Amino acid sequence: SSGINAEYGVYWKERMASFNALLDQIKSQPCKSTIGILFAAKSKIIKHWKTLDARITDAANEAKDNVKYLYTLMKFCKPLKRCSPVEMLDCIPGLINAIR
């Protein structure tokens, strides 16, 4: 479970926070105004911007999905640490359904 905790707590939550901060900046009025000006000027950088914007959005969605998935797994893995092998049998069906 420490592996899941490390993945959840350190890597994916921090990644999600970083990409959400980027998305907040992208959605800000100054950024929208700048992009609008570049569109109006038919700047060649717009093609690169669209690609970059899509990659940031995809990465933010991936991080959010992974945080959600790992949180779900953690709910089932934490009790497994405290269970006896016999008690684990009751927890396994819920864990398997969460993985699906």
Short mmCIF file of C-alpha atoms in Angstrom, two decimals:
data_model
loop_
_atom_site.label_atom_id
_atom_site.label_comp_id
_atom_site.label_asym_id
_atom_site.label_seq_id
_atom_site.Cartn_x
_atom_site.Cartn_y
_atom_site.Cartn_z
CA SER A 1 0.00 0.00 0.00
CA SER A 2 2.95 2.34 0.48
CA GLY A 3 3.50 2.11 -3.28
CA ILE A 4 -0.05 3.26 -3.88
CA ASN A 5 0.31 5.96 -1.23
CA ALA A 6 3.49 7.23 -2.85
CA GLU A 7 1.94 7.21 -6.32
CA TYR A 8 -1.22 8.89 -5.07
CA GLY A 9 0.20 11.30 -2.54
CA VAL A 10 3.37 12.42 -4.16
CA TYR A 11 3.42 12.00 -7.88
CA TRP A 12 -0.13 12.19 -9.25
CA LYS A 13 -1.57 14.70 -6.78
CA GLU A 14 1.34 17.06 -7.39
CA ARG A 15 1.09 16.52 -11.14
CA MET A 16 -2.65 17.21 -11.03
CA ALA A 17 -2.08 20.41 -9.03
CA SER A 18 0.61 21.59 -11.47
CA PHE A 19 -1.51 21.00 -14.55
CA ASN A 20 -4.60 22.51 -12.92
CA ALA A 21 -2.54 25.64 -12.19
CA LEU A 22 -1.50 25.73 -15.86
CA LEU A 23 -5.11 25.33 -16.97
CA ASP A 24 -6.15 28.17 -14.66
CA GLN A 25 -3.54 30.39 -16.33
CA ILE A 26 -4.68 29.33 -19.80
CA LYS A 27 -8.27 30.17 -18.90
CA SER A 28 -7.34 33.55 -17.43
CA GLN A 29 -8.46 36.71 -19.19
CA PRO A 30 -4.93 37.96 -20.00
CA CYS A 31 -4.07 34.66 -21.67
CA LYS A 32 -7.37 34.55 -23.57
CA SER A 33 -6.78 38.11 -24.76
CA THR A 34 -3.29 37.29 -25.94
CA ILE A 35 -4.48 34.19 -27.80
CA GLY A 36 -7.29 36.23 -29.34
CA ILE A 37 -4.80 38.78 -30.63
CA LEU A 38 -2.61 36.01 -32.07
CA PHE A 39 -5.65 34.49 -33.80
CA ALA A 40 -6.68 37.86 -35.22
CA ALA A 41 -3.14 38.44 -36.46
CA LYS A 42 -3.13 34.94 -38.00
CA SER A 43 0.11 34.22 -36.19
CA LYS A 44 2.02 31.10 -37.14
CA ILE A 45 2.44 30.29 -33.46
CA ILE A 46 -1.27 29.45 -33.10
CA LYS A 47 -0.79 25.97 -34.57
CA HIS A 48 1.87 25.24 -31.95
CA TRP A 49 -0.34 26.80 -29.24
CA LYS A 50 -3.28 24.53 -30.10
CA THR A 51 -1.04 21.47 -29.90
CA LEU A 52 0.43 22.59 -26.58
CA ASP A 53 -2.99 23.45 -25.16
CA ALA A 54 -4.31 19.99 -26.10
CA ARG A 55 -1.29 18.27 -24.53
CA ILE A 56 -1.71 20.22 -21.29
CA THR A 57 -5.42 19.40 -21.17
CA ASP A 58 -4.73 15.71 -21.83
CA ALA A 59 -2.06 15.59 -19.13
CA ALA A 60 -4.37 17.32 -16.63
CA ASN A 61 -7.15 14.84 -17.39
CA GLU A 62 -4.75 11.90 -17.07
CA ALA A 63 -3.55 13.13 -13.68
CA LYS A 64 -7.11 13.68 -12.46
CA ASP A 65 -8.18 10.21 -13.61
CA ASN A 66 -5.16 8.58 -11.96
CA VAL A 67 -5.75 10.41 -8.66
CA LYS A 68 -9.35 9.24 -8.69
CA TYR A 69 -8.37 5.64 -9.53
CA LEU A 70 -5.59 5.45 -6.94
CA TYR A 71 -7.86 6.96 -4.28
CA THR A 72 -10.37 4.21 -5.01
CA LEU A 73 -7.66 1.55 -4.70
CA MET A 74 -6.41 3.07 -1.45
CA LYS A 75 -9.87 2.74 0.10
CA PHE A 76 -9.60 -1.02 -0.38
CA CYS A 77 -5.88 -1.49 0.27
CA LYS A 78 -5.75 0.26 3.64
CA PRO A 79 -8.10 -2.26 5.31
CA LEU A 80 -6.11 -5.14 3.77
CA LYS A 81 -3.06 -4.08 5.80
CA ARG A 82 -4.99 -4.65 9.03
CA CYS A 83 -6.82 -7.84 8.03
CA SER A 84 -5.98 -11.41 8.72
CA PRO A 85 -5.77 -13.63 5.64
CA VAL A 86 -9.27 -14.95 6.36
CA GLU A 87 -10.69 -11.43 6.72
CA MET A 88 -9.04 -10.44 3.44
CA LEU A 89 -11.45 -12.72 1.61
CA ASP A 90 -14.26 -10.27 2.42
CA CYS A 91 -12.30 -7.32 1.01
CA ILE A 92 -11.13 -8.88 -2.24
CA PRO A 93 -14.45 -8.65 -4.20
CA GLY A 94 -14.69 -4.90 -3.59
CA LEU A 95 -11.07 -4.42 -4.67
CA ILE A 96 -11.61 -6.42 -7.85
CA ASN A 97 -14.73 -4.39 -8.70
CA ALA A 98 -12.80 -1.16 -8.11
CA ILE A 99 -10.07 -2.29 -10.51
CA ARG A 100 -12.57 -2.97 -13.25
#
